mmCIF file of C-alpha atoms in Angstrom:
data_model
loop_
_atom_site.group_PDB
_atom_site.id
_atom_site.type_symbol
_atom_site.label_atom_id
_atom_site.label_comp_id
_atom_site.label_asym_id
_atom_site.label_seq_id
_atom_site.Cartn_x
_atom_site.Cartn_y
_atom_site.Cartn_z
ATOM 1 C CA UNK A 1 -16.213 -10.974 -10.670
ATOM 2 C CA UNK A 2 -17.468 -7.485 -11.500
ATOM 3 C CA UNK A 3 -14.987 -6.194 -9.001
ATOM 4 C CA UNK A 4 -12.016 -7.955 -10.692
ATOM 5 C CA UNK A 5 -13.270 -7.116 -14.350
ATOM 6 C CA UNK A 6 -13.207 -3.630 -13.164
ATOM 7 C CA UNK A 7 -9.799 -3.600 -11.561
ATOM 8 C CA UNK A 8 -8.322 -5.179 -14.462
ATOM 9 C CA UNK A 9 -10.075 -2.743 -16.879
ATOM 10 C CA UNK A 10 -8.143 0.153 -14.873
ATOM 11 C CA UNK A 11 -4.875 -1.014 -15.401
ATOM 12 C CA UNK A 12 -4.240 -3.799 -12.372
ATOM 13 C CA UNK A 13 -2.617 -7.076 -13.311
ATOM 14 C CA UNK A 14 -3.651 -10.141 -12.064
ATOM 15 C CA UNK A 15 -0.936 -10.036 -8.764
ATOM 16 C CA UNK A 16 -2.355 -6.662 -7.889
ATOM 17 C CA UNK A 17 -5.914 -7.731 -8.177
ATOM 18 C CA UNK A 18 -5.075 -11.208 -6.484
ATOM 19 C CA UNK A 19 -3.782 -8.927 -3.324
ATOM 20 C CA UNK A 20 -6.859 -7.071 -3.627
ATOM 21 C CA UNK A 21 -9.143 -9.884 -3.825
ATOM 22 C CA UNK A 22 -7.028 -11.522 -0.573
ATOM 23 C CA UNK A 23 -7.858 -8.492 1.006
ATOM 24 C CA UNK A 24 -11.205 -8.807 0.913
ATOM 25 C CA UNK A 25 -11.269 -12.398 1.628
ATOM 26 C CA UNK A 26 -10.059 -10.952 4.888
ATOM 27 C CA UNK A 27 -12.678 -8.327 5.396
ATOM 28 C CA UNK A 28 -15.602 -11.081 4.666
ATOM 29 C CA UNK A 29 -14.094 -13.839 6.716
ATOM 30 C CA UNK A 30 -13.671 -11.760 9.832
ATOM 31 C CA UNK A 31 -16.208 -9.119 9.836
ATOM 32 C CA UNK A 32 -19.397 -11.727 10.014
ATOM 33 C CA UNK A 33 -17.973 -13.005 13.578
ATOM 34 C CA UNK A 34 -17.945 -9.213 14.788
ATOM 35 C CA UNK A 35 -20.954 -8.424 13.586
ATOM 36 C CA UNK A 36 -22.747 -11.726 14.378
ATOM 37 C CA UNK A 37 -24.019 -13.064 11.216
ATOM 38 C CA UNK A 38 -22.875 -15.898 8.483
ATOM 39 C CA UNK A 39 -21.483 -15.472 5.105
ATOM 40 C CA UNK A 40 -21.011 -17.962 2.405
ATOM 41 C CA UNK A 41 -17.431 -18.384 1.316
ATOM 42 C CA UNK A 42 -17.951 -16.289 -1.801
ATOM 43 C CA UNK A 43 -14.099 -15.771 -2.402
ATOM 44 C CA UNK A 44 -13.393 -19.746 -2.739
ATOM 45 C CA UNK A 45 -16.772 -20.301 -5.222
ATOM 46 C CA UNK A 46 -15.535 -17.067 -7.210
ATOM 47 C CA UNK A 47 -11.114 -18.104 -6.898
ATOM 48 C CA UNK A 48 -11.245 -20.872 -10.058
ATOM 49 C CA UNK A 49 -13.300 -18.850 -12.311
ATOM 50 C CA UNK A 50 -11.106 -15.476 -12.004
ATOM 51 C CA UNK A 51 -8.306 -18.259 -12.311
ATOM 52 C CA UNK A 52 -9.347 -19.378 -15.631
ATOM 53 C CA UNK A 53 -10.467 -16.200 -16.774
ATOM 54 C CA UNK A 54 -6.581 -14.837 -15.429
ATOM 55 C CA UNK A 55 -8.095 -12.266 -13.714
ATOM 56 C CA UNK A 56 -6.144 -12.843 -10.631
ATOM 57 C CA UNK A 57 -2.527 -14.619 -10.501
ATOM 58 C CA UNK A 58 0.863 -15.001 -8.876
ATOM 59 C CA UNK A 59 3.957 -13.429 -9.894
ATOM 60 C CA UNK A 60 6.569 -15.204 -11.661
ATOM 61 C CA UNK A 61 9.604 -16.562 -9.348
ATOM 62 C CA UNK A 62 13.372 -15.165 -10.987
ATOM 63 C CA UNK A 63 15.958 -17.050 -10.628
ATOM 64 C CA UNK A 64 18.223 -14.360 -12.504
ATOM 65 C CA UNK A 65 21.196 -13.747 -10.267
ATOM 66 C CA UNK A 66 23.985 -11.081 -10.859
ATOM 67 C CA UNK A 67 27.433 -11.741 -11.481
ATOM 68 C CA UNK A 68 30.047 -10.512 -9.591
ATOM 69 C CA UNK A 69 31.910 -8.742 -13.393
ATOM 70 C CA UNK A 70 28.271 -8.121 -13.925
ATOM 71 C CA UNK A 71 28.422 -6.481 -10.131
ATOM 72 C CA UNK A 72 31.284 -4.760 -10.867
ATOM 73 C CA UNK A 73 30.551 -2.724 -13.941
ATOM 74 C CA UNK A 74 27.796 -1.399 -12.838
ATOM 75 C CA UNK A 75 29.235 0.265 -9.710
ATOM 76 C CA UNK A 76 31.407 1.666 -12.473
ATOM 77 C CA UNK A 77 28.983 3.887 -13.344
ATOM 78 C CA UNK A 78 29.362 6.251 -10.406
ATOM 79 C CA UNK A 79 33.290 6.921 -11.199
ATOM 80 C CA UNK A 80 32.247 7.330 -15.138
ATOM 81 C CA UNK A 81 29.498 9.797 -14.314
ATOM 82 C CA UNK A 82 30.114 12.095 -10.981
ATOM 83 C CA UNK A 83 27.352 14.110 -12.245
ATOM 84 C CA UNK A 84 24.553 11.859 -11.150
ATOM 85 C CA UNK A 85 22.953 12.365 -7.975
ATOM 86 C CA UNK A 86 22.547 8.550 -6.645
ATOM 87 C CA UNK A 87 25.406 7.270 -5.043
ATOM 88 C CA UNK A 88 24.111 3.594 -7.046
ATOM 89 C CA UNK A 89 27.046 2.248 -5.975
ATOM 90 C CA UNK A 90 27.309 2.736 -2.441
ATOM 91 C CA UNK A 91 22.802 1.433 -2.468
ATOM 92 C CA UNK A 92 24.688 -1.667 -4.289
ATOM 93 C CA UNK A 93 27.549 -2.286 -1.358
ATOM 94 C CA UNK A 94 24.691 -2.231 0.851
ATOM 95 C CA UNK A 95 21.901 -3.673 -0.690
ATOM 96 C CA UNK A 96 23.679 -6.839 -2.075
ATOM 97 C CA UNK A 97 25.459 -8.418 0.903
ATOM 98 C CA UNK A 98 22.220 -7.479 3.829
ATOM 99 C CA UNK A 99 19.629 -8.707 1.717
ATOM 100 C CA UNK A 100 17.601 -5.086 1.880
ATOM 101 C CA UNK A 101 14.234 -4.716 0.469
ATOM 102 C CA UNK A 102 14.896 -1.841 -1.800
ATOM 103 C CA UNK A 103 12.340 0.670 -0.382
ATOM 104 C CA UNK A 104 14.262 -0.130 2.871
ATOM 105 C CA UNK A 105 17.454 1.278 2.669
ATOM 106 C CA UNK A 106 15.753 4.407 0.975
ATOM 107 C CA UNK A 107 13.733 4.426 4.162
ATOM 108 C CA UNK A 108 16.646 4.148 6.919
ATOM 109 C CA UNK A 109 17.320 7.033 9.348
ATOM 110 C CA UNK A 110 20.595 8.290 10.706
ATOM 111 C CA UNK A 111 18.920 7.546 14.253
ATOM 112 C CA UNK A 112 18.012 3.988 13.434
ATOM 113 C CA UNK A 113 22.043 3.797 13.058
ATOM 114 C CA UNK A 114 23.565 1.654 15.956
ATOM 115 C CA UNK A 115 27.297 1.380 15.272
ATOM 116 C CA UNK A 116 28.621 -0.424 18.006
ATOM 117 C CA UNK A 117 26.577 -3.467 17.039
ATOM 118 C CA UNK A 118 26.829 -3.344 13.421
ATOM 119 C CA UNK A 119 23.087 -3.306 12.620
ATOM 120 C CA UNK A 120 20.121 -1.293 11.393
ATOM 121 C CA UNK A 121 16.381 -0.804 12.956
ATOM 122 C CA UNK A 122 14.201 -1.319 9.773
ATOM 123 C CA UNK A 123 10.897 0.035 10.555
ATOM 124 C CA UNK A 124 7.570 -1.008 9.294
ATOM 125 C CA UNK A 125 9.333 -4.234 7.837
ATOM 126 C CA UNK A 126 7.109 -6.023 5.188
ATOM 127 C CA UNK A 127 5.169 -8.928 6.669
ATOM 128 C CA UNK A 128 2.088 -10.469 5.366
ATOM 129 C CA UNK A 129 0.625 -10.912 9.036
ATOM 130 C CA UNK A 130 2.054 -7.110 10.465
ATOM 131 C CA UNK A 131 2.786 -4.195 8.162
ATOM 132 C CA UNK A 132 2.808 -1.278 11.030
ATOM 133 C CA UNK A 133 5.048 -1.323 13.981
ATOM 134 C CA UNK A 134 6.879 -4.459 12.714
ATOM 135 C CA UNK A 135 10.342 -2.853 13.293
ATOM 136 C CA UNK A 136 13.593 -5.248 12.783
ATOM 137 C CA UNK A 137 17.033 -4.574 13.441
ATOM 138 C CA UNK A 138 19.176 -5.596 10.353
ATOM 139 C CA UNK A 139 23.180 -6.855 10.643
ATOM 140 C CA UNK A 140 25.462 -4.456 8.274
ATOM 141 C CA UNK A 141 27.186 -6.877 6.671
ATOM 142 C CA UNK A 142 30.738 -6.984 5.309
ATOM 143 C CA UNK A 143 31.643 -3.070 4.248
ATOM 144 C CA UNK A 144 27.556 -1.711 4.762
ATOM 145 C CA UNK A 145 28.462 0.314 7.895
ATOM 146 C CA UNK A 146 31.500 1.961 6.397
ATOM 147 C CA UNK A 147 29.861 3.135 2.905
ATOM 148 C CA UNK A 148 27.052 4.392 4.835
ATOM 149 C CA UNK A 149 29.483 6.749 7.433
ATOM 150 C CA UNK A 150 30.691 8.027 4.153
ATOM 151 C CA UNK A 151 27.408 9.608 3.112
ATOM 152 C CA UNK A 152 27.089 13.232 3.879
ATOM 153 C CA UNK A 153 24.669 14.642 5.874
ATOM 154 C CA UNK A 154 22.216 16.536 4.856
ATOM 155 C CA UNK A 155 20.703 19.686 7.276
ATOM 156 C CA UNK A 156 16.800 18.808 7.940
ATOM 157 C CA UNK A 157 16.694 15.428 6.142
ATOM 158 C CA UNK A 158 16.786 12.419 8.697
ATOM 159 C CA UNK A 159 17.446 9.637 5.843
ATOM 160 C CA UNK A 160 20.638 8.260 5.451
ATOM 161 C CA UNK A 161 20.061 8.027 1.415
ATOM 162 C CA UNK A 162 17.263 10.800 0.473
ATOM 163 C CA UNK A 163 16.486 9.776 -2.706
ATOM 164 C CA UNK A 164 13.568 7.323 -3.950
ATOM 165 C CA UNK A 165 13.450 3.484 -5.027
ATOM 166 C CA UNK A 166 12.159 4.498 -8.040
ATOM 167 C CA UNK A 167 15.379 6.655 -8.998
ATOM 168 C CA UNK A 168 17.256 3.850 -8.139
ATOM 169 C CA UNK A 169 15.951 1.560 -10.298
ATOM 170 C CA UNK A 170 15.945 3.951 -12.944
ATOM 171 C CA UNK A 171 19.763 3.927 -12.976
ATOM 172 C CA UNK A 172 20.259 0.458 -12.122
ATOM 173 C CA UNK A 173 18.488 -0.089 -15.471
ATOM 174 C CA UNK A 174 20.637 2.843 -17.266
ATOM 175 C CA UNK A 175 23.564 1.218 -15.906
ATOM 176 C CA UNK A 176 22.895 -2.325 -17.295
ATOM 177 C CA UNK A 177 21.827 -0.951 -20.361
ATOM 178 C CA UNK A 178 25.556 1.090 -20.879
ATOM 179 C CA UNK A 179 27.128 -2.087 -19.812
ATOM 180 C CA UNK A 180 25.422 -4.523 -21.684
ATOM 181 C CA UNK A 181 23.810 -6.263 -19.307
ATOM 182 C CA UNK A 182 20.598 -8.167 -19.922
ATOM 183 C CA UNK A 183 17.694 -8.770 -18.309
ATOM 184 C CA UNK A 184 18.617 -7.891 -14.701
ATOM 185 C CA UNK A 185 16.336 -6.048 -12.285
ATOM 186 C CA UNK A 186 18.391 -4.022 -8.654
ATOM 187 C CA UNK A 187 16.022 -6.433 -7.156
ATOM 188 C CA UNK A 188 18.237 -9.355 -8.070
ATOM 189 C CA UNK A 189 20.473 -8.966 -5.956
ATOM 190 C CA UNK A 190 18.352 -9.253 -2.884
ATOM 191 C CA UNK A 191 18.177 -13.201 -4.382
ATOM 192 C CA UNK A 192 21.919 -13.264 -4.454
ATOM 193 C CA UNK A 193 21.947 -11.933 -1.062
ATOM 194 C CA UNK A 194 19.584 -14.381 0.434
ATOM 195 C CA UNK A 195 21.615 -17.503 -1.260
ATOM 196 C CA UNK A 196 24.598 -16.084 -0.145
ATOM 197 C CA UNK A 197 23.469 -15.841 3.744
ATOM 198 C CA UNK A 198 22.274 -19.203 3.211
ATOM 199 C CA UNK A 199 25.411 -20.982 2.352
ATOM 200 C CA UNK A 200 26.992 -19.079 4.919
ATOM 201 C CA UNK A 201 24.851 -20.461 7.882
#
C-alpha cells in the first residue's frame, strides 16, 4: 500500500502503478521457490483495497477509429508544410494498413529490410511473456514497401525513419487540430488496422 501511495504521489497513474505492482507480483511469486522459502500471497490480500482506493487500474479500451476524409487531410499536412521535418505522411501509409506499434516503425533498420518478401524484422516486439529477443517479421502491406524505398538515406544512421514517436505524435495532434479533427490519437489507427486485417482473413 505504502508502495502504491508513493508511486501515485510521484506522478504514476493507476495503469503505471498496476504494471508496477504486476511486476512485483512476479518477483514474490517466483523468487520464494529459488530461494526455498514460502510467502503469503500479499499481492491478492492487498489487489481489492488499492482497487477501491484507485490506486491501481486498467486503461480505458477506444473504440475511436479514423476516417478515411479524416485519413486524408491529415496526410495533407506534409504538401501544406514542406518545412517540417517528419515525413507524417509517409509514418501514416505505413503505420495504418501493417498494424505497427508506433515506437516500431521509428525503430526499423534499413537491414531489417527484406524486399523480395515484402516484410519487416521487428525486433524486441512487445509481448507480455518476452520483451528481449522477441524479433517478428512484419508483411508490408499494400504501398508500405514503396513509401519506405522513397526515404533518403541518411550517412551513419541505420533507421529507416530517424526521428522519435514522440515527434510523431506531436504532429499527428497539430495536424488534427489544423484540420478539425477531434479527439483522435496516431494510435488509432493501429485499431483500424487490426479491424481491417480482420475482415480481410
Amino acid at each position: 500500500m505504502k508502495f502504491a501511495q508513493a508511486r501515485h504521489k510521484a506522478g504514476a497513474g493507476a495503469v503505471i502503478v498496476n504494471m508496477d505492482i504486476s511486476k512485483l507480483g512476479t518477483v514474490l511469486r517466483d523468487t520464494p521457490s529459488f530461494l526455498g522459502f514460502d510467502l503469503p500471497d500479499l499481492l491478492g490480500k492487498a489487489r481489492p483495497t488499492l482497487h477501491h482506493l484507485r490506486l491501481i487500474g486498467s486503461s480505458g479500451k477506444r473504440e475511436r477509429q479514423p476516417t478515411a476524409n479524416e485519413i486524408a487531410k491529415i496526410m495533407a499536412l506534409d504538401r501544406e508544410h514542406p518545412e517540417y521535418t517528419l515525413p507524417l505522411s509517409a509514418v501514416i501509409e505505413i503505420y495504418g494498413p501493417s498494424g505497427f506499434r508506433r515506437g516500431e516503425i521509428f525503430r526499423i533498420e534499413w537491414r531489417d529490410l527484406d524486399d523480395a518478401n515484402r516484410m519487416v524484422l521487428v525486433r524486441d516486439r512487445k509481448d507480455p511473456r518476452n520483451k528481449v529477443g522477441n524479433h517478428e517479421w512484419v508483411p508490408l502491406i499494400g504501398t508500405s514497401l514503396d513509401v519506405i524505398a522513397r526515404q533518403p538515406k541518411v550517412d551513419g544512421e541505420p533507421r529507416i525513419f530517424p526521428l522519435s514517436p514522440q515527434t510523431a505524435s506531436k504532429y499527428f495532434k497539430m495536424a488534427c487540430g489544423s484540420k478539425g479533427i477531434h479527439d483522435l490519437h496516431l494510435h488509432d489507427s493501429r485499431h483500424e488496422a487490426t479491424s481491417a486485417l480482420f475482415e480481410a482473413g
